[in-house]
Short mmCIF file of C-alpha atoms in Angstrom, two decimals:
data_model
loop_
_atom_site.label_atom_id
_atom_site.label_comp_id
_atom_site.label_asym_id
_atom_site.label_seq_id
_atom_site.Cartn_x
_atom_site.Cartn_y
_atom_site.Cartn_z
CA MET A 1 0.06 0.01 -0.03
CA GLY A 2 2.88 2.28 0.77
CA ILE A 3 4.21 1.93 -2.79
CA VAL A 4 0.87 2.42 -4.28
CA SER A 5 0.31 5.60 -2.25
CA THR A 6 3.72 6.98 -3.29
CA ILE A 7 2.93 6.36 -7.02
CA MET A 8 -0.42 7.86 -6.72
CA GLY A 9 1.04 10.87 -4.95
CA PHE A 10 3.58 11.57 -7.69
CA PHE A 11 0.95 11.12 -10.31
CA GLY A 12 -1.50 13.45 -8.56
CA PHE A 13 1.31 16.07 -8.19
CA GLY A 14 2.09 15.98 -11.91
CA VAL A 15 -1.47 16.20 -12.96
CA GLY A 16 -2.04 19.01 -10.54
CA ILE A 17 1.00 20.96 -11.80
CA THR A 18 -0.12 20.40 -15.38
CA ILE A 19 -3.69 21.50 -14.72
CA GLY A 20 -2.56 24.54 -12.75
CA LEU A 21 -0.26 25.69 -15.58
CA VAL A 22 -3.00 25.34 -18.14
CA ILE A 23 -5.54 27.25 -16.02
CA GLY A 24 -2.93 29.92 -15.26
CA TYR A 25 -2.14 30.35 -18.94
CA TYR A 26 -5.86 30.76 -19.89
CA LEU A 27 -6.39 33.20 -17.00
CA PHE A 28 -3.44 35.20 -18.10
CA ILE A 29 -4.70 35.35 -21.66
CA TYR A 30 -8.35 36.05 -21.15
CA PHE A 31 -8.04 38.48 -18.28
CA GLN A 32 -5.70 40.94 -20.00
CA PRO A 33 -7.00 44.44 -19.86
CA THR A 34 -8.90 45.41 -23.05
CA ASP A 35 -8.52 49.24 -22.74
CA VAL A 36 -4.91 49.36 -23.60
CA LYS A 37 -3.99 52.82 -25.21
CA ASN A 38 -1.22 53.62 -27.46
CA PRO A 39 1.65 55.49 -25.76
CA GLU A 40 1.57 59.23 -25.81
CA ILE A 41 4.19 60.78 -27.90
CA ARG A 42 5.38 64.17 -26.73
CA PRO A 43 8.27 66.46 -27.65
CA LEU A 44 11.30 66.35 -25.33
CA VAL A 45 10.65 70.08 -24.32
CA GLU A 46 7.38 68.95 -22.76
CA GLN A 47 8.85 66.04 -20.75
CA ASP A 48 9.47 66.50 -16.98
CA SER A 49 12.95 66.24 -15.51
CA GLN A 50 12.59 62.59 -14.30
CA THR A 51 11.49 61.47 -17.75
CA LEU A 52 14.31 63.32 -19.44
CA GLN A 53 16.84 61.78 -16.94
CA ARG A 54 15.72 58.30 -17.89
CA LEU A 55 15.96 59.07 -21.63
CA LEU A 56 19.35 60.74 -21.39
CA PRO A 57 21.50 57.54 -21.88
CA GLU A 58 19.56 56.73 -25.08
CA ILE A 59 19.87 60.19 -26.70
CA PRO A 60 22.49 60.07 -29.57
CA LEU A 61 25.77 61.93 -29.11
CA TRP A 62 25.09 64.21 -31.94
CA VAL A 63 22.28 65.62 -29.93
CA LYS A 64 24.07 65.95 -26.66
CA ASN A 65 27.50 66.98 -27.94
CA PRO A 66 27.86 69.48 -30.90
CA ASP A 67 31.42 68.04 -31.56
CA PHE A 68 29.81 64.86 -32.99
CA ASP A 69 28.36 64.71 -36.41
CA ARG A 70 25.22 62.82 -37.37
CA ILE A 71 26.02 59.93 -39.77
CA ASP A 72 22.75 58.33 -40.65
CA TRP A 73 24.14 57.77 -44.12
CA LEU A 74 26.83 55.42 -42.76
CA ASN A 75 24.22 53.41 -40.68
CA LYS A 76 22.02 53.12 -43.86
CA PHE A 77 25.07 52.04 -45.83
CA ILE A 78 26.00 49.33 -43.23
CA GLU A 79 22.43 48.19 -43.02
CA VAL A 80 22.33 47.48 -46.80
CA MET A 81 25.77 46.01 -46.87
CA TRP A 82 25.54 43.94 -43.69
CA PRO A 83 24.70 40.54 -45.28
CA TYR A 84 27.82 40.86 -47.40
CA LEU A 85 29.92 42.36 -44.60
CA ASP A 86 28.83 39.56 -42.33
CA LYS A 87 30.22 36.94 -44.69
CA ALA A 88 33.35 38.82 -45.47
CA ILE A 89 34.10 39.54 -41.74
CA CYS A 90 33.43 35.94 -40.69
CA LYS A 91 35.63 34.60 -43.47
CA THR A 92 38.48 36.96 -42.52
CA ALA A 93 38.10 36.08 -38.85
CA LYS A 94 38.24 32.34 -39.63
CA SER A 95 41.38 32.73 -41.72
CA ILE A 96 43.14 34.73 -38.93
CA ALA A 97 42.03 32.54 -36.01
CA GLN A 98 42.60 29.04 -37.49
CA PRO A 99 46.44 29.41 -37.71
CA ILE A 100 46.48 30.78 -34.22
CA ILE A 101 44.30 27.96 -32.82
CA ALA A 102 46.39 25.29 -34.61
CA GLU A 103 49.62 26.72 -32.98
CA GLN A 104 48.02 26.92 -29.51
CA ILE A 105 46.08 23.71 -29.01
CA PRO A 106 49.03 21.31 -28.76
CA LYS A 107 50.15 23.17 -25.61
CA TYR A 108 46.81 22.09 -23.91
CA LYS A 109 46.58 18.60 -25.26
CA ILE A 110 43.40 19.49 -27.24
CA ASP A 111 42.73 17.50 -30.37
CA SER A 112 40.89 20.15 -32.37
CA VAL A 113 38.89 23.41 -32.06
CA GLU A 114 36.53 24.09 -35.00
CA PHE A 115 33.82 26.53 -35.83
CA ASP A 116 30.49 24.76 -36.12
CA ALA A 117 28.79 27.97 -36.86
CA LEU A 118 29.99 31.54 -37.42
CA THR A 119 27.63 34.31 -38.35
CA LEU A 120 27.12 37.79 -36.93
CA GLY A 121 23.27 37.67 -37.32
CA CYS A 122 21.07 40.00 -39.15
CA LEU A 123 21.32 43.13 -36.97
CA PRO A 124 24.13 45.47 -37.88
CA PRO A 125 25.97 47.87 -35.58
CA THR A 126 24.89 51.49 -35.40
CA PHE A 127 26.96 54.59 -35.12
CA GLN A 128 25.58 57.15 -32.72
CA GLY A 129 27.80 59.82 -34.00
CA MET A 130 31.32 60.59 -35.13
CA LYS A 131 33.84 63.20 -34.04
CA VAL A 132 36.60 64.17 -36.52
CA TYR A 133 39.90 65.96 -35.36
CA SER A 134 41.55 68.38 -37.81
CA THR A 135 45.36 68.42 -37.36
CA GLU A 136 48.16 70.09 -39.40
CA GLU A 137 49.93 66.66 -39.90
CA LYS A 138 49.36 64.07 -42.67
CA GLU A 139 46.72 62.12 -40.71
CA LEU A 140 43.05 61.75 -40.21
CA ILE A 141 41.57 61.06 -36.71
CA MET A 142 38.03 59.88 -36.14
CA GLU A 143 36.21 58.90 -32.87
CA PRO A 144 32.97 57.13 -33.73
CA SER A 145 30.56 55.93 -31.07
CA VAL A 146 29.45 52.30 -31.86
CA LYS A 147 26.69 50.29 -30.45
CA TRP A 148 25.75 46.86 -31.44
CA ALA A 149 22.90 44.70 -30.01
CA GLY A 150 23.41 41.82 -32.38
CA ASN A 151 22.05 38.19 -32.67
CA PRO A 152 25.27 36.33 -33.71
CA ASN A 153 25.62 32.60 -33.67
CA ILE A 154 29.10 31.70 -32.86
CA THR A 155 29.53 27.94 -32.03
CA ILE A 156 32.90 26.45 -31.33
CA ALA A 157 33.37 22.70 -30.99
CA VAL A 158 36.26 21.42 -28.89
CA LYS A 159 37.52 17.84 -29.04
CA ALA A 160 39.73 16.39 -26.24
CA PHE A 161 40.32 13.06 -24.66
CA GLY A 162 37.69 11.49 -26.99
CA LEU A 163 35.03 13.93 -25.86
CA ARG A 164 33.36 16.70 -27.71
CA ALA A 165 32.02 19.88 -26.12
CA THR A 166 30.35 22.90 -27.81
CA VAL A 167 30.52 26.49 -26.65
CA GLN A 168 27.99 29.06 -28.19
CA ILE A 169 28.06 32.71 -27.92
CA VAL A 170 24.63 34.47 -28.36
CA ASP A 171 22.84 37.80 -27.74
CA LEU A 172 26.00 39.90 -27.95
CA GLN A 173 25.85 43.67 -26.93
CA VAL A 174 28.85 45.91 -27.47
CA SER A 175 29.19 49.57 -26.79
CA ALA A 176 32.65 51.22 -27.53
CA SER A 177 34.21 54.54 -28.35
CA PRO A 178 37.31 53.86 -30.40
CA ARG A 179 39.77 56.43 -31.80
CA ILE A 180 40.73 55.49 -35.45
CA THR A 181 43.84 57.21 -36.95
CA LEU A 182 44.80 56.93 -40.59
CA LYS A 183 48.45 57.95 -41.06
CA PRO A 184 50.51 58.80 -42.82
CA LEU A 185 48.44 60.12 -45.69
CA VAL A 186 50.13 59.19 -48.96
CA PRO A 187 49.46 59.92 -52.62
CA SER A 188 48.90 56.14 -53.39
CA PHE A 189 45.66 54.36 -53.06
CA PRO A 190 44.16 53.76 -50.46
CA CYS A 191 45.82 57.07 -49.51
CA PHE A 192 46.93 55.86 -46.07
CA ALA A 193 49.71 53.48 -44.89
CA LYS A 194 48.53 52.44 -41.52
CA ILE A 195 45.42 52.36 -39.34
CA LEU A 196 45.84 52.87 -35.60
CA VAL A 197 42.96 51.94 -33.22
CA SER A 198 42.75 52.87 -29.62
CA LEU A 199 39.78 52.68 -27.05
CA MET A 200 39.08 56.06 -25.38
CA GLU A 201 37.29 54.17 -22.53
CA LYS A 202 36.60 50.66 -21.32
CA PRO A 203 34.06 48.97 -23.67
CA HIS A 204 30.75 47.55 -22.52
CA VAL A 205 30.45 43.91 -23.47
CA ASP A 206 27.53 41.64 -22.71
CA PHE A 207 26.64 38.26 -24.12
CA GLY A 208 25.16 34.87 -23.48
CA LEU A 209 27.34 31.72 -23.22
CA LYS A 210 25.93 28.28 -23.70
CA LEU A 211 28.04 25.38 -22.65
CA LEU A 212 26.84 21.92 -23.58
CA GLY A 213 23.38 23.47 -24.31
CA ALA A 214 23.05 25.08 -20.84
CA ASP A 215 23.31 28.75 -20.07
CA ALA A 216 26.64 29.12 -18.25
CA MET A 217 25.99 32.79 -17.44
CA SER A 218 23.29 31.78 -15.08
CA ILE A 219 25.86 30.45 -12.59
CA PRO A 220 25.93 32.89 -9.71
CA GLY A 221 28.79 35.38 -9.92
CA LEU A 222 30.13 34.08 -13.25
CA TYR A 223 28.36 36.63 -15.42
CA ARG A 224 29.90 39.63 -13.67
CA PHE A 225 33.29 37.93 -13.41
CA VAL A 226 33.42 37.18 -17.15
CA GLN A 227 32.17 40.66 -18.14
CA GLU A 228 34.79 42.50 -15.99
CA LEU A 229 37.54 40.16 -17.17
CA ILE A 230 36.80 40.86 -20.85
CA LYS A 231 36.63 44.66 -20.15
CA ASP A 232 40.06 44.65 -18.30
CA GLN A 233 41.82 42.46 -20.89
CA VAL A 234 40.62 44.54 -23.75
CA ALA A 235 41.40 47.74 -22.01
CA ASN A 236 44.91 46.57 -21.11
CA MET A 237 45.67 45.89 -24.74
CA TYR A 238 44.06 48.81 -26.48
CA LEU A 239 43.02 51.58 -23.96
CA TRP A 240 44.55 54.87 -25.09
CA PRO A 241 47.43 55.62 -25.41
CA LYS A 242 48.04 51.97 -26.37
CA THR A 243 47.08 51.16 -29.93
CA LEU A 244 46.34 48.36 -32.30
CA GLU A 245 48.45 48.97 -35.50
CA VAL A 246 47.18 47.57 -38.77
CA PRO A 247 49.66 48.08 -41.66
CA ILE A 248 48.03 48.66 -44.99
CA MET A 249 50.89 49.34 -47.22
CA ASP A 250 54.70 49.94 -46.97
CA PRO A 251 55.14 53.63 -45.97
CA ALA A 252 58.52 53.75 -47.79
CA LYS A 253 56.97 52.71 -51.11
CA ALA A 254 53.82 54.74 -50.61
CA MET A 255 55.85 57.90 -49.96
CA LYS A 256 58.33 56.95 -52.64
CA ARG A 257 61.50 57.41 -50.74
CA PRO A 258 64.63 58.36 -52.73
CA VAL A 259 66.32 55.43 -54.53
CA GLY A 260 68.95 57.18 -56.59
CA ILE A 261 70.56 60.28 -58.12
CA LEU A 262 70.19 61.37 -61.69
CA ASN A 263 73.22 63.39 -62.90
CA VAL A 264 72.12 65.62 -65.81
CA LYS A 265 74.60 67.79 -67.93
CA VAL A 266 73.00 70.17 -70.28
CA LEU A 267 75.64 70.45 -73.10
CA ARG A 268 74.32 72.63 -75.96
CA ALA A 269 71.41 73.36 -78.29
CA MET A 270 71.69 73.60 -82.10
CA LYS A 271 69.74 75.44 -84.75
CA LEU A 272 67.19 77.14 -82.44
CA LYS A 273 64.58 79.31 -84.09
CA LYS A 274 64.47 83.14 -83.69
CA LYS A 275 61.85 84.44 -81.27
CA ASP A 276 62.91 88.18 -81.00
CA LEU A 277 61.77 90.52 -83.73
CA LEU A 278 64.98 92.50 -83.80
CA GLY A 279 67.62 89.81 -83.15
CA ALA A 280 68.24 86.21 -82.29
CA SER A 281 67.01 84.60 -79.06
CA ASP A 282 68.06 84.44 -75.42
CA PRO A 283 67.60 80.75 -74.67
CA TYR A 284 67.78 78.90 -71.29
CA VAL A 285 66.63 75.39 -70.24
CA LYS A 286 64.27 74.36 -67.38
CA LEU A 287 64.38 70.72 -66.33
CA LYS A 288 62.77 68.60 -63.66
CA LEU A 289 61.56 65.06 -62.92
CA THR A 290 58.00 64.11 -63.49
CA GLU A 291 56.01 63.32 -60.13
CA ASP A 292 58.38 65.72 -58.27
CA LYS A 293 57.04 68.70 -56.42
CA LEU A 294 60.35 70.46 -56.25
CA PRO A 295 60.94 73.60 -58.35
CA SER A 296 62.44 73.16 -61.87
CA LYS A 297 66.32 73.52 -62.21
CA LYS A 298 67.43 76.20 -64.58
CA THR A 299 70.54 76.95 -66.75
CA THR A 300 71.86 80.43 -67.29
CA VAL A 301 70.59 82.52 -70.05
CA LYS A 302 72.72 82.70 -73.28
CA HIS A 303 71.90 86.10 -74.86
CA LYS A 304 71.50 86.46 -78.66
CA ASN A 305 72.56 82.92 -79.48
CA LEU A 306 70.83 80.23 -81.60
CA ASN A 307 73.54 77.64 -80.96
CA PRO A 308 74.27 78.06 -77.23
CA GLU A 309 76.57 75.94 -75.12
CA TRP A 310 75.98 75.64 -71.37
CA ASN A 311 77.90 72.53 -70.09
CA GLU A 312 76.03 72.87 -66.78
CA GLU A 313 75.50 69.99 -64.43
CA PHE A 314 72.47 69.30 -62.13
CA HIS A 315 71.61 66.52 -59.61
CA LEU A 316 68.05 65.29 -59.18
CA VAL A 317 66.69 62.92 -56.57
CA VAL A 318 64.94 59.84 -58.13
CA LYS A 319 62.10 58.15 -56.36
CA ASP A 320 60.74 55.76 -59.07
CA PRO A 321 62.99 55.10 -62.02
CA GLU A 322 60.36 52.87 -63.58
CA SER A 323 57.72 55.64 -63.94
CA GLN A 324 59.63 58.94 -63.72
CA ALA A 325 61.04 60.82 -66.60
CA LEU A 326 63.16 63.86 -67.26
CA GLU A 327 61.25 66.64 -68.81
CA PHE A 328 62.97 69.73 -70.10
CA HIS A 329 61.75 73.00 -71.71
CA VAL A 330 63.65 75.48 -73.68
CA TYR A 331 62.58 79.11 -73.27
CA ASP A 332 63.49 82.46 -74.82
CA TRP A 333 64.17 84.94 -71.96
CA GLU A 334 62.28 88.18 -72.04
CA GLN A 335 63.05 91.16 -69.98
CA VAL A 336 59.42 92.28 -69.93
CA GLY A 337 56.47 89.92 -70.20
CA LYS A 338 56.13 86.20 -70.42
CA HIS A 339 59.00 84.04 -71.65
CA ASP A 340 58.40 82.32 -74.99
CA LYS A 341 58.48 78.44 -75.15
CA MET A 342 60.95 77.22 -77.86
CA GLY A 343 60.37 73.55 -77.49
CA GLN A 344 60.38 70.50 -75.08
CA ASN A 345 60.95 66.76 -74.85
CA VAL A 346 61.15 64.08 -72.17
CA ILE A 347 63.46 61.09 -71.50
CA PRO A 348 62.08 58.18 -69.41
CA LEU A 349 64.46 56.92 -66.80
CA LYS A 350 63.72 53.38 -67.54
CA ASP A 351 65.69 53.89 -70.90
CA LEU A 352 68.91 54.46 -68.88
CA THR A 353 71.36 51.82 -67.91
CA PRO A 354 72.40 52.32 -64.17
CA ASP A 355 75.88 53.75 -63.65
CA GLU A 356 76.57 54.22 -67.32
CA PRO A 357 76.55 57.77 -68.82
CA LYS A 358 74.55 58.42 -72.02
CA VAL A 359 74.69 61.32 -74.34
CA MET A 360 71.40 62.05 -76.28
CA THR A 361 70.56 64.45 -78.95
CA LEU A 362 66.84 65.18 -79.14
CA ASP A 363 64.59 67.12 -81.29
CA LEU A 364 62.65 70.01 -79.74
CA LEU A 365 58.89 69.43 -80.00
CA LYS A 366 55.95 71.73 -79.72
CA ASN A 367 54.17 69.39 -77.15
CA MET A 368 54.22 65.67 -76.25
CA ASP A 369 51.20 64.80 -78.36
CA PRO A 370 52.62 62.19 -80.97
CA ASN A 371 49.64 62.93 -83.35
CA ASP A 372 50.12 66.75 -83.39
CA VAL A 373 51.28 67.72 -86.89
CA GLN A 374 53.05 70.79 -85.31
CA ASN A 375 55.76 68.50 -84.02
CA GLU A 376 56.86 67.85 -87.56
CA LYS A 377 58.14 71.45 -87.85
CA SER A 378 61.85 71.92 -87.03
CA ARG A 379 62.52 73.67 -83.75
CA GLY A 380 66.15 72.79 -83.22
CA GLN A 381 67.86 70.21 -81.12
CA ILE A 382 69.39 69.81 -77.64
CA MET A 383 72.29 67.63 -76.42
CA ILE A 384 72.09 66.24 -72.85
CA GLU A 385 74.30 63.83 -70.94
CA MET A 386 72.72 61.67 -68.27
CA MET A 387 73.61 59.09 -65.80
CA TYR A 388 71.35 57.41 -63.18
CA ARG A 389 73.22 56.24 -60.11
CA PRO A 390 71.00 53.97 -57.88
CA PHE A 391 71.72 54.01 -54.05
CA ALA A 392 73.31 50.95 -52.58
CA ASP A 393 71.17 49.23 -49.89
CA ASP A 394 73.01 50.92 -47.02
CA GLU A 395 72.52 54.34 -48.72
CA ILE A 396 68.74 54.16 -49.22
CA PRO A 397 67.02 56.46 -46.53
CA LYS A 398 65.26 54.41 -44.05
CA GLU A 399 61.77 55.08 -42.98
CA SER A 400 61.89 57.18 -39.73
CA GLU A 401 60.00 55.98 -36.70
CA ASP A 402 59.15 59.66 -36.05
CA PRO A 403 56.80 60.96 -38.74
CA ASN A 404 57.93 64.52 -37.86
CA ALA A 405 61.54 63.79 -38.15
CA VAL A 406 63.55 66.18 -40.38
CA ASP A 407 65.86 64.94 -42.98
CA LYS A 408 69.48 65.87 -43.00
CA ALA A 409 70.80 68.54 -45.36
CA PRO A 410 72.43 67.25 -48.56
CA GLU A 411 76.16 67.14 -49.12
CA GLY A 412 77.79 70.46 -49.75
CA THR A 413 75.84 72.27 -47.00
CA PRO A 414 77.97 75.01 -45.47
CA ASP A 415 79.53 74.19 -42.10
CA GLY A 416 77.51 76.05 -39.42
CA GLY A 417 74.79 76.75 -41.99
CA GLY A 418 71.95 74.55 -43.21
CA LEU A 419 68.96 74.28 -45.69
CA LEU A 420 65.76 76.20 -44.93
CA VAL A 421 62.85 74.33 -46.42
CA ILE A 422 59.42 76.09 -46.81
CA ILE A 423 56.44 73.83 -47.71
CA VAL A 424 53.26 75.82 -48.68
CA HIS A 425 50.37 73.38 -47.92
CA GLU A 426 47.02 75.07 -48.43
CA ALA A 427 44.90 78.23 -47.47
CA GLN A 428 41.23 78.58 -46.36
CA ASP A 429 38.54 81.32 -46.72
CA LEU A 430 40.49 83.57 -49.05
CA GLU A 431 38.37 86.35 -50.53
CA GLY A 432 39.19 88.97 -53.15
CA LYS A 433 37.04 91.99 -54.01
CA HIS A 434 37.41 91.43 -57.71
CA HIS A 435 38.79 87.87 -58.25
CA THR A 436 40.24 85.02 -56.29
CA ASN A 437 42.90 83.23 -58.24
CA PRO A 438 45.52 82.91 -55.57
CA HIS A 439 49.23 82.16 -55.61
CA VAL A 440 51.80 82.54 -52.77
CA ARG A 441 54.84 84.79 -52.92
CA LEU A 442 57.75 84.03 -50.59
CA LEU A 443 60.32 86.82 -49.97
CA PHE A 444 63.41 85.97 -47.89
CA ARG A 445 66.62 87.89 -47.88
CA GLY A 446 65.83 89.60 -51.24
CA GLU A 447 65.14 86.30 -52.96
CA GLU A 448 61.64 85.66 -54.19
CA LYS A 449 59.86 82.38 -54.88
CA ARG A 450 56.24 81.74 -56.00
CA THR A 451 53.82 78.86 -56.09
CA LYS A 452 51.64 78.07 -59.03
CA ASN A 453 48.45 79.97 -59.59
CA VAL A 454 45.07 78.31 -58.61
CA LYS A 455 42.07 79.72 -60.51
CA LYS A 456 38.77 80.58 -58.80
CA ASN A 457 39.48 78.80 -55.48
CA ARG A 458 38.88 80.22 -51.98
CA ASP A 459 40.51 77.13 -50.39
CA PRO A 460 43.52 76.42 -52.64
CA ARG A 461 45.98 73.54 -52.06
CA TRP A 462 49.51 73.98 -53.38
CA GLU A 463 51.78 71.37 -51.64
CA GLU A 464 54.88 73.07 -53.06
CA GLU A 465 58.38 73.00 -51.47
CA PHE A 466 60.95 75.75 -51.66
CA GLN A 467 64.57 75.64 -50.44
CA PHE A 468 67.06 78.29 -49.32
CA MET A 469 70.71 77.27 -48.77
CA LEU A 470 72.13 79.52 -45.89
CA GLU A 471 75.61 79.99 -44.48
CA GLU A 472 74.28 80.44 -40.89
CA PRO A 473 71.08 79.79 -39.05
CA PRO A 474 68.34 82.43 -39.64
CA THR A 475 67.84 83.03 -35.99
CA ASN A 476 67.09 86.75 -36.30
CA ASP A 477 65.37 86.58 -39.77
CA ARG A 478 61.75 86.66 -40.91
CA ILE A 479 60.17 85.38 -44.11
CA HIS A 480 57.50 87.31 -45.71
CA VAL A 481 54.53 85.23 -47.00
CA GLU A 482 52.02 87.00 -49.17
CA VAL A 483 48.92 85.58 -50.93
CA ILE A 484 48.14 87.36 -54.26
CA SER A 485 45.33 87.04 -56.74
CA THR A 486 46.02 87.66 -60.40
CA SER A 487 43.15 88.35 -63.01
CA SER A 488 42.67 85.40 -65.29
CA ARG A 489 41.55 87.91 -68.09
CA MET A 490 43.68 90.32 -69.95
CA GLY A 491 43.27 93.84 -69.00
CA LEU A 492 44.63 96.71 -66.95
CA LEU A 493 41.67 97.04 -64.53
CA HIS A 494 42.52 95.14 -61.30
CA PRO A 495 45.23 92.92 -62.63
CA LYS A 496 46.51 91.98 -59.21
CA GLU A 497 44.92 92.00 -55.64
CA ALA A 498 46.54 91.28 -52.36
CA LEU A 499 44.54 88.69 -50.27
CA GLY A 500 46.72 88.88 -47.08
CA TYR A 501 50.15 88.45 -45.72
CA VAL A 502 52.08 87.25 -42.66
CA ASP A 503 55.63 87.73 -41.53
CA ILE A 504 56.96 84.63 -39.83
CA ASN A 505 59.87 84.68 -37.30
CA LEU A 506 62.31 81.84 -38.00
CA SER A 507 63.90 81.63 -34.55
CA ASP A 508 61.48 78.76 -33.46
CA VAL A 509 62.32 76.91 -36.72
CA VAL A 510 65.95 76.81 -35.92
CA SER A 511 65.44 75.67 -32.23
CA ASN A 512 62.66 73.11 -33.15
CA LYS A 513 63.98 71.91 -36.43
CA ARG A 514 60.37 71.77 -37.75
CA ILE A 515 57.15 73.79 -37.43
CA ASN A 516 53.89 73.17 -39.12
CA GLU A 517 51.22 75.76 -38.34
CA ARG A 518 48.30 77.62 -39.62
CA TYR A 519 48.56 81.35 -39.62
CA HIS A 520 45.91 84.01 -39.89
CA LEU A 521 46.58 86.41 -42.81
CA ILE A 522 46.85 90.15 -41.98
CA ASP A 523 44.58 92.36 -44.08
CA SER A 524 42.25 89.33 -44.62
CA LYS A 525 38.89 88.99 -42.96
CA ASN A 526 39.06 85.15 -42.35
CA GLY A 527 41.95 83.98 -44.47
CA ARG A 528 44.49 81.44 -43.07
CA ILE A 529 47.43 79.73 -44.56
CA GLN A 530 49.18 76.50 -43.52
CA ILE A 531 52.96 76.60 -43.79
CA GLU A 532 55.49 73.95 -42.83
CA MET A 533 59.13 75.02 -42.22
CA GLN A 534 62.23 72.76 -41.72
CA TRP A 535 65.73 73.60 -40.73
CA ARG A 536 68.05 70.87 -42.04
CA THR A 537 71.63 70.59 -41.06
CA SER A 538 74.27 68.17 -41.94
CA SER A 539 74.69 66.92 -38.36
#
């Protein structure tokens, strides 16, 4: 009887529990209130202080902080691209993780670790806003605010000692504020050499962990322990100023560091054509390498001579002998007005044999269009001797660890002196009364240098470099920087207009070796100009 009573008791308990759950379910369904109203939507200005306090953490950063920009376009882009990004990210993560896992598992006597499932789910991350820093250096700094409440399915199967266990990560939530720096900016695609990532604060990470099908995070104390452990480990590795560096391309190749020297000797020209109405011509030659921002080299002027001899030597720094070429132009010097072009030609460096001098006699052409019939007309010839000397491995300039490091002055720099380098980067908010076609005029110790003219642009970018060889440091000198607009039309009415100027003291350049600053232009309402200055010595 005791056994029968016990069995009947268990049976009655099970039936009672089942009946109770069914009755409770129906009571819960059928006794729900029927007068449920839609929530009242009210503007924020009409909310009371307690409601606003509850809503404050959910307000986007671009609302709370004017430094952050709203980037809904990026969220829309990621939403559309997410199915493809999901597959691409997971494929890349697998390819990175598998070699690391294969290297580590023998240490712990594990047979294998494999991904049973790896997907980031259908919910993409969202950007609450982005802050962009503007610096004077060749870099771009961004600080996005990222939140992701995703539904990933990451299942890892571990085999050891003949047993197989699965670990699944679900319901992932991440909130982070990284700083992303792209540097240095280079003229080769994708236009930056490295990505540096730092976390500006400890990230918030929340997820579910299923071990053998059971929720491991339900174990008392484990959830908080794992969450704090992840925060601390990630923060120790990447919390600012520590960074994760991702190389994209070789900076030396991207910046095209010097690989050799081109020795050029302009010998003579023959049978040049008359340009002056009352005489012969006054020829001189300008030469430079393509893809080089340095000013052209110039020979002396040979007055009233159609068969001039120069025998003048020049040394040019080569950065890419496969793509660069020596281009030269012959001009007729005029005391007043524009110098007349007499002809031109180019010599690709890939046609030269290293360390072997080569003398070439070339026809002067109207332009470099091979189909232009004007090139069939004789304009004379020019004779040039060239030799390309590539650097040995120990002579190639190494990539400096400091992006702001200053190169040494070239050989031949006077003892106690140095090379003053002025780099005119760009200007902003220039405005002329009659026209805005700006160029920059540099005046230093009676020597004048000019940038190219940029037409109809209030925010011109020049990126031109000028050099002054000095016998002594310019400690007590100033350089005069003036922005001038010239009329693009012929006429005597308003041919030139000053857009502003600034006088820069060079004592700081000598002591600091390098300065890169933005200066407000005098006599300009809002105009600014960015000038980089370097003082290079042989020591």
